[in-house]
Amino acid sequence: MSAKRAKYGMVIDVDRCTGCGACMIACAAENNVPPGPADSTDRTGITLMRIYRADNGKDFPENESVFFPVSCQQCDHHPPCVSVCPQNAVEVDAATGIVAQIPVRCLGCRYCMAACPYHARYFNWWDPVWPEGMERELNPDVSLRMRGVVEKCNLCFHRLQTAREKAAAEGRAEIIAGEYVPACVEACPAAAITFGDLLDEESEVHRLSQRGESFRLLERLGTGPKVYYTSEREWVRALAEKDPASTPGRTAATD
Amino acid sequence: MPFGKFVSLMIPWTILLLIGMYAIFLCLTKGLNQTNMDNRFAFGVWIFLDLSVIALGAGAFFTGFLVYIMKRDELRAVINSAVVLGFICYSGAILILMVDVGQPLRAWFTFWHPNIHSMLTEVTFCITCYLAVLSVEYAPLVLKNKKLKEIPAFLAMEYELHRIMPVLAGVGTFLSFFHQGSLGGLFGVLQAHPFAFREGLAIWPTTFFLFIISAAAAGPSFILLTTWIVSRISRKRLVSESVYTLLARISGSIPLVYVLLKSIDTFTWLNRTVPQMGLSGMSFFLWAPFNIWILFVEIIVFGLIPSLLLIFGGGRLRAGWLVASAALVCCGILLNRFVMTIQTLSLPTMAFDRFMLYTPSWQEISAFLFVVAYGVIIYSLSFRYLRLFPQETELDRN
Amino acid sequence: MLPWIYGFTWQTGNVIFLSIFYCVVAVIFGSFGIAVIRAYRDLTSGRLNEIRWHVDFDDLPEFAKTCRHVFSGEIEYQVCRNGFDCRSCKTHSGIIGVHMGANASYTGNESPSGLTIQSDCMYHRGHTWVHRESDRTLTIGLDPLAERLLWSRGKAELPEVGSRLHVNGAGWYFRNGGSRVRVLSPVDGEVVAVGGRDEGFYLKVNPGDDSDLRHLLKGTEVYPWMTREIERLEILLGADGDGINLADGGVLLDDVAASYPELNWENILAQMLLES
Amino acid sequence: MSHTISRRDWLKLVGGSAIGFVFTPIPWKILDESAKWTQSSSFPYGRHREAHLQSDGRISFRYTTCTLCPMACGVRVRCAADGGRGSLEAVGMTGTPGHPIGGGSLCAMGLAGHFLRYHPDRVGNPVKRTIDKRRFAPVPYDEAISNVVLAISASGNGSVAILDSHPDRTISYVYRDFLGKLKNGIYVIPPSCDSMPTTVTDRSLNTGGLEFGYDLINSRTIVSFGTPILDGWGTQGQFGSISEARRHRGQDKLRLIQIEPIHSRTAQLADEWIPVRPGTEYAFALAMAHVMVHEKLCDIDRLRRDSKDFDGLAGNSFVRLIERFSPKCVAEMTGIPADRIAAAAKETVTRRPSVVVFGGNPASGPFRPEEQAAFMGLNILLGSIGTRGGLVARRELPGPFPASHGSDNPGHLAVKTQLADVPDGSIGVLIIDGADSGSIVPWQAIQRKLSADRHLVVSLTSYLAGNSVNADYILPSPAYLEMSGDVPTPPSAPFASYSLASRVFPGPATAVSPLDFVKRTSAALSVRLGYRYQSYDMESLLRKRAEKIFSRGIGRVFNAETGENEKLTALSLSQFWNMLSGGGCWIDEVPAKLPTTRFAFLDSESRTPVNITSPKRADSGEIALMPVGTRGIGTAAQSNPIMSKLNRESDLRMPAGTVSLNPVTGEAAGLKDGVKARVLTTAGSMTVKVRFDRSAMPGTILAAVGDLTGGSERTNGETQDSILQICKIENDSTWRITNAAIEPA
């Protein structure tokens, strides 16, 4: 509907992120992600948006840490998951640049998960089950995914649809910037996430993404993520490209 | 072998088979939460199994290629056995793949909406076609059973199927080249995993070619190994010494070529591919237990040493040495498949990522053993009731 | 997958890939289909005997397929590729042209391992002899080796009088319980009479007008062949000098099978009677 | 030539047709359709697909106030009409945009609040603890009430207490009225990390019942003693503003100095983290005071004038006290070099306005009274009392009843009693209100107040969570979004505010509101409740209170629908009421005037200096066990199944039953990362999972508190061991630090 080509992306100010998890919960509630059963773990759960804690690798008391909210990085250039899917269940929307999983076509081979350098794809290891009655509180705009398929963040594409419908109802050809924001962006209490059209040179997200303090994860792979991070801290920026072997690795949050 | 003894030998395998069936039933009805795979280890021991058995089953295509295309008639002595092994390996692999995917009922979507850029599409298309080929190749062996042969239709069918064998061998070779390669490509294209990623020759990463060669190396070794094992168990001479020697020469020289190419590839990867990504190649080997030994073992212990033994010891060494060397070659290929699947996934990709290991659940292991038991049983039945080794009768004189 | 299926594109790669796939599928199913059609034709056109022999012959070990001209010492090494049917064999006709006289000169009776070879009989590789009677009919019987092997192998199932036999087709059978041994027919022709062990012959066949018996062994070829066959039997019996002895003082036992009941006689007989 | 059709012809026809069929589009179309069908059908998976809301597409928004903790965030509930049932269902939660307290955002708990109505631990019917004490069995409501009434009448020597974790609500006034009418009624407030009880402010500041809050947003330096300022402490709006103020504002950039042994989330993100040894925070504060006084960085003359015991007195004085806490001496105690202490003191005093915050974290509870006095002393030194960017007093928020203005009216209402001040073993009947303070209180701290021989515990909760699991009776009250109520000023907020938590959905018929409980109990006891509200329903009471606020004629009102603020004076009463009930918020913007009072640095009664023994050092084998947890820990909102995203499906929060240790400490105890270990204290032992964290202070054990997140298969009534069970509860009802040992399990 929208004639203009857009490239939606976000800039996450990791200096602001306190790892409160609001984005993760907002995302799960918005996208009808079921709560993991009792035997799920951080390796089998579904967190389309997930916050990782990273640190500077030093010991107490010099240790400093940072929280990285990582959802699908919305690779702009040859997304690794698109080319590996044997049955075209991952599609890139040309009009918005959104990389979207089509769970109904997914057979659950999980090759895309192996291909994703950001571990941003999640498999439905269990049937989606909510406690009795809770399924009535699910978001009617988002369909459920069944067991055995892969899912990931699609930048709350349904919200874009809603915004477009609203624009159309009001006789506008284009949606207004700010009419469409993903749930995580909306939920962040620290306003750490800026979302918008990276092609729109007047947008805040464009401005922030062009700053020297902005970086993307694993840029060396050439996948061109549309999710930018920004930090004033040198060591944090260095994390993006750092050889995982040279850092002691991720630390689980322990508070 | 008396029937009673045969049955008693089959009982443990049948039990394994039943346990495996139960595990598979659990996985299909309750979902893959029955496994210990996770979002990081999206591929687990089953993919390792698939890659391994398909490599070991490569003996079918390679022997077929040598017999029907290259007209090496000596190898007719093992072609039937090779076909059965291939059939077992491929059907086992496909069976496990069907359990491994989350939505088996949608497996055919790959044919319906194929993404030709995916190595997995290539693999799926090729192995299904090749399984069809192997089934057609296996059919005459079954039809040739003395009892079945009495039925005129079966006899005629067997005869006619035999006549189209060279065509099928040709198609099989073509398919095998592609899917063995694609299985290598499967991991070689993963730019996300610099450990597995390889630069391309034409549209395929180098692992594509390495997998073809390594499969060609594993196939004959595995045939040598199985033939020897079966002949020990059945206490029969199944093939002549010259066939052993020829197999040994083949399963020595191809691994040698493979080891050479693999070394070149590893050096290129260490000194070119990985540094270009801003990483240090050796850093992948810092994570215990997958330290540098794994590379050493794969290339030297399981590659160079056995292939040299097989080539130069072919005529001189005792059969035990040849078989041990062949076993080492097979281990080398298995280790390679393990490294490509499990080690690749265990290594972190991001700085705030962790090195992870995983332990397969009993369901995964049982399903794995199901394929092994299935293979043993099918092979044993085939050996007992079909003529797997044409030379057997001739040589069966202590 | 198909042009009118959702998601199909006409990209070059797609078209190439799918074309190759369809070609492969066509080849696999096409050749399989051809095999099915051919098999159907084989069944309807009665080529079954021929095929059965073809299949059996194909599976014989090379050792059992040695050319008759190797027995006669005319050539060093040759494995028969023609199903023991010398009538259409180029090698045979070539050699016969040179050595025509050699066979004719042979007259003596010899008995390897106590098996008597009749000089007036022609021998088929399926261990039958053929004797041309004066009335142009052919009498067919088991050679002494087969006779000894089949001594206790049950009843002969002979074809009905009037039925037709084909060279290398099934001649008659010996049935013993569930197992059955096939004896190859040495000649073409119509069965005119049946006999049995007691009669000294099994079948009498009217070969018709053109009875070509070139494929049968005769003369000097028979002795080396028989020797080779005994050797083959020894191999099959696993004779290694310390356990099984085929011969009692150089003479083959009358009922070999009865002497070694522990062996897989079904298999041995099949091997010896060229039924793989 | 025969014209009959043989079987063979039939076969040919059928075979030919089959082959021909393949070359028609039909089979392919069928395949394609079945592909689409399997893509959209739930068969054989997804058994919940049918249960998915049959929405007719109509989406509406309802505005209300979150009551999951006292922080009063504005909530916008996204509602969809369920065509199938003809009911309205909540399908999403966000903060009310522009809300003056919530700032338009919600915390993780709040964002999933709509799921709580169907929480697996929700109590549907009144239940009674069974004889074997292990389970609950349904009980008729009337029987439950008569048993409670019986217990109250029989509680001769024990008192009747209501434990209210969210005081100052309208229902709180009802409780206090009811208790005031009983001869042995006490109204108890549990400790919380957010509140600064008047017992603390009255003692140090002599402000006569005035309530204080922190004006953090206007500060330039925040010195936080173990308070999770960046981890859910305070209101969401304040947190957003702090985030903004820490990044921008140039010279006035807000700096946060976090002083605590725990490498908490706030410590990780603070501008400076000063990791003092466990239990030595007060010493650090006194050393800062030492530096300020000795280097004359504060207005000594004013301090002498304004306080009773700054110096000079014959006996003990603050100056005398801090003599003993020179940076050098404290460096030894805290493990922080003297110059760093001095630097922190100087920075705090020069980058004013500064404020010292000492809430404590939701799991470890508040500091001990003496420690609080030390921190308050630092605030006095900094001149932060009653000033912008410091500790400000709030103007009073009127209650619903006529006579209750000024301080609490003992004649009518039971006084607010801190749990610590309730004598041990004195409570005969304990009624626990279902509201949550956001902080956890160990059951042992409550239990020790119960009469040893006979006591009855009644919980008016909606969920079998937190301390309700210890109740004898659970009388379910309507859940969040189902109950009308109100939300007074958040405990740490600088200004008074008031919002209504309007009911959005009807609650189940079996749920009885606390007001009805009080009415029925008092009727059965023949207690006449005051102010004739026996006949009032909650809405009338709320309206009464709104009227009283309206009559003050001060402050502004936020309109949730429009997002605009209006002066209260510009509104009519009905407009005001509509705005409040439509999810709006009244907020005062002027602090209370402080009376000219005399500050007290030292404890007014004993006049003794603080006397706290710090736990033994790590090298002596004893390790400091410190409970940690985030806001709402132990409540139904935190054990919401969807919260598994944070606790279980990621490692963002340390799940219950897990402890974190420095690898050095762990290895010294013979442990490895990820293993099971046993933590031993004088109160008992517990098996836990070990996580190594090199950021943790050696010699400490950080123990996660709270429920494991309920999975969808979680069964009702299942209780878990909490690390709090082995924490030592001090006589002053604090439990911050326990000496412990850890060994491989």
Short mmCIF file of N, CA and C in Angstrom, two decimals, chain D residues 123-129 136-149 458 472-476 509-512 517 520:
data_model
loop_
_atom_site.label_atom_id
_atom_site.label_comp_id
_atom_site.label_asym_id
_atom_site.label_seq_id
_atom_site.Cartn_x
_atom_site.Cartn_y
_atom_site.Cartn_z
N VAL D 123 -6.55 -18.31 43.31
CA VAL D 123 -7.42 -19.05 44.20
C VAL D 123 -8.86 -18.75 43.79
N GLY D 124 -9.60 -19.77 43.47
CA GLY D 124 -10.96 -19.57 42.97
C GLY D 124 -11.98 -19.48 44.08
N ASN D 125 -11.87 -20.35 45.05
CA ASN D 125 -12.85 -20.43 46.13
C ASN D 125 -12.15 -20.24 47.46
N PRO D 126 -12.93 -19.87 48.48
CA PRO D 126 -12.32 -19.83 49.81
C PRO D 126 -11.76 -21.22 50.15
N VAL D 127 -10.56 -21.23 50.71
CA VAL D 127 -9.96 -22.51 51.05
C VAL D 127 -9.42 -22.47 52.46
N LYS D 128 -9.31 -23.64 53.01
CA LYS D 128 -8.86 -23.79 54.39
C LYS D 128 -7.69 -24.77 54.37
N ARG D 129 -6.72 -24.50 55.19
CA ARG D 129 -5.59 -25.42 55.27
C ARG D 129 -6.05 -26.73 55.87
N PHE D 136 -4.67 -27.27 50.72
CA PHE D 136 -5.84 -26.46 51.04
C PHE D 136 -7.08 -27.18 50.54
N ALA D 137 -8.15 -27.06 51.29
CA ALA D 137 -9.41 -27.66 50.87
C ALA D 137 -10.47 -26.57 50.82
N PRO D 138 -11.39 -26.65 49.89
CA PRO D 138 -12.42 -25.61 49.79
C PRO D 138 -13.24 -25.55 51.08
N VAL D 139 -13.69 -24.35 51.39
CA VAL D 139 -14.49 -24.16 52.58
C VAL D 139 -15.55 -23.12 52.21
N PRO D 140 -16.79 -23.29 52.69
CA PRO D 140 -17.80 -22.26 52.39
C PRO D 140 -17.39 -20.93 52.99
N TYR D 141 -17.71 -19.86 52.28
CA TYR D 141 -17.28 -18.54 52.74
C TYR D 141 -17.85 -18.24 54.13
N ASP D 142 -19.12 -18.58 54.33
CA ASP D 142 -19.75 -18.27 55.63
C ASP D 142 -19.06 -18.99 56.77
N GLU D 143 -18.70 -20.23 56.51
CA GLU D 143 -18.02 -21.00 57.55
C GLU D 143 -16.67 -20.36 57.87
N ALA D 144 -15.99 -19.93 56.82
CA ALA D 144 -14.69 -19.30 57.01
C ALA D 144 -14.85 -18.04 57.86
N ILE D 145 -15.84 -17.20 57.49
CA ILE D 145 -16.05 -15.96 58.22
C ILE D 145 -16.37 -16.26 59.69
N SER D 146 -17.24 -17.23 59.94
CA SER D 146 -17.62 -17.47 61.33
C SER D 146 -16.43 -18.02 62.11
N ASN D 147 -15.56 -18.77 61.46
CA ASN D 147 -14.37 -19.24 62.16
C ASN D 147 -13.42 -18.09 62.49
N VAL D 148 -13.32 -17.15 61.54
CA VAL D 148 -12.46 -16.00 61.78
C VAL D 148 -13.03 -15.17 62.93
N VAL D 149 -14.35 -14.98 62.88
CA VAL D 149 -15.01 -14.20 63.93
C VAL D 149 -14.81 -14.87 65.28
N VAL D 458 -5.34 -15.39 58.23
CA VAL D 458 -6.30 -15.30 57.13
C VAL D 458 -5.69 -14.44 56.05
N ASP D 472 -4.05 -19.89 57.14
CA ASP D 472 -4.95 -21.00 57.47
C ASP D 472 -6.20 -20.92 56.60
N TYR D 473 -6.60 -19.68 56.32
CA TYR D 473 -7.73 -19.48 55.43
C TYR D 473 -7.31 -18.55 54.30
N ILE D 474 -7.72 -18.88 53.11
CA ILE D 474 -7.54 -17.92 52.03
C ILE D 474 -8.92 -17.57 51.52
N LEU D 475 -9.25 -16.29 51.65
CA LEU D 475 -10.54 -15.82 51.19
C LEU D 475 -10.28 -14.99 49.94
N PRO D 476 -10.51 -15.56 48.79
CA PRO D 476 -10.05 -14.90 47.56
C PRO D 476 -10.73 -13.55 47.34
N ALA D 509 -17.67 -14.57 40.81
CA ALA D 509 -18.66 -14.40 41.88
C ALA D 509 -18.12 -14.88 43.22
N THR D 510 -17.18 -15.81 43.18
CA THR D 510 -16.66 -16.38 44.43
C THR D 510 -15.69 -15.45 45.14
N ALA D 511 -15.22 -14.42 44.42
CA ALA D 511 -14.26 -13.52 45.04
C ALA D 511 -15.00 -12.49 45.88
N VAL D 512 -14.50 -12.27 47.08
CA VAL D 512 -15.13 -11.31 47.98
C VAL D 512 -14.15 -10.17 48.24
N PHE D 517 -15.46 -8.22 53.32
CA PHE D 517 -14.95 -9.04 54.42
C PHE D 517 -15.03 -8.27 55.73
N ARG D 520 -18.66 -7.77 56.83
CA ARG D 520 -19.31 -8.98 57.35
C ARG D 520 -18.70 -9.38 58.69
#
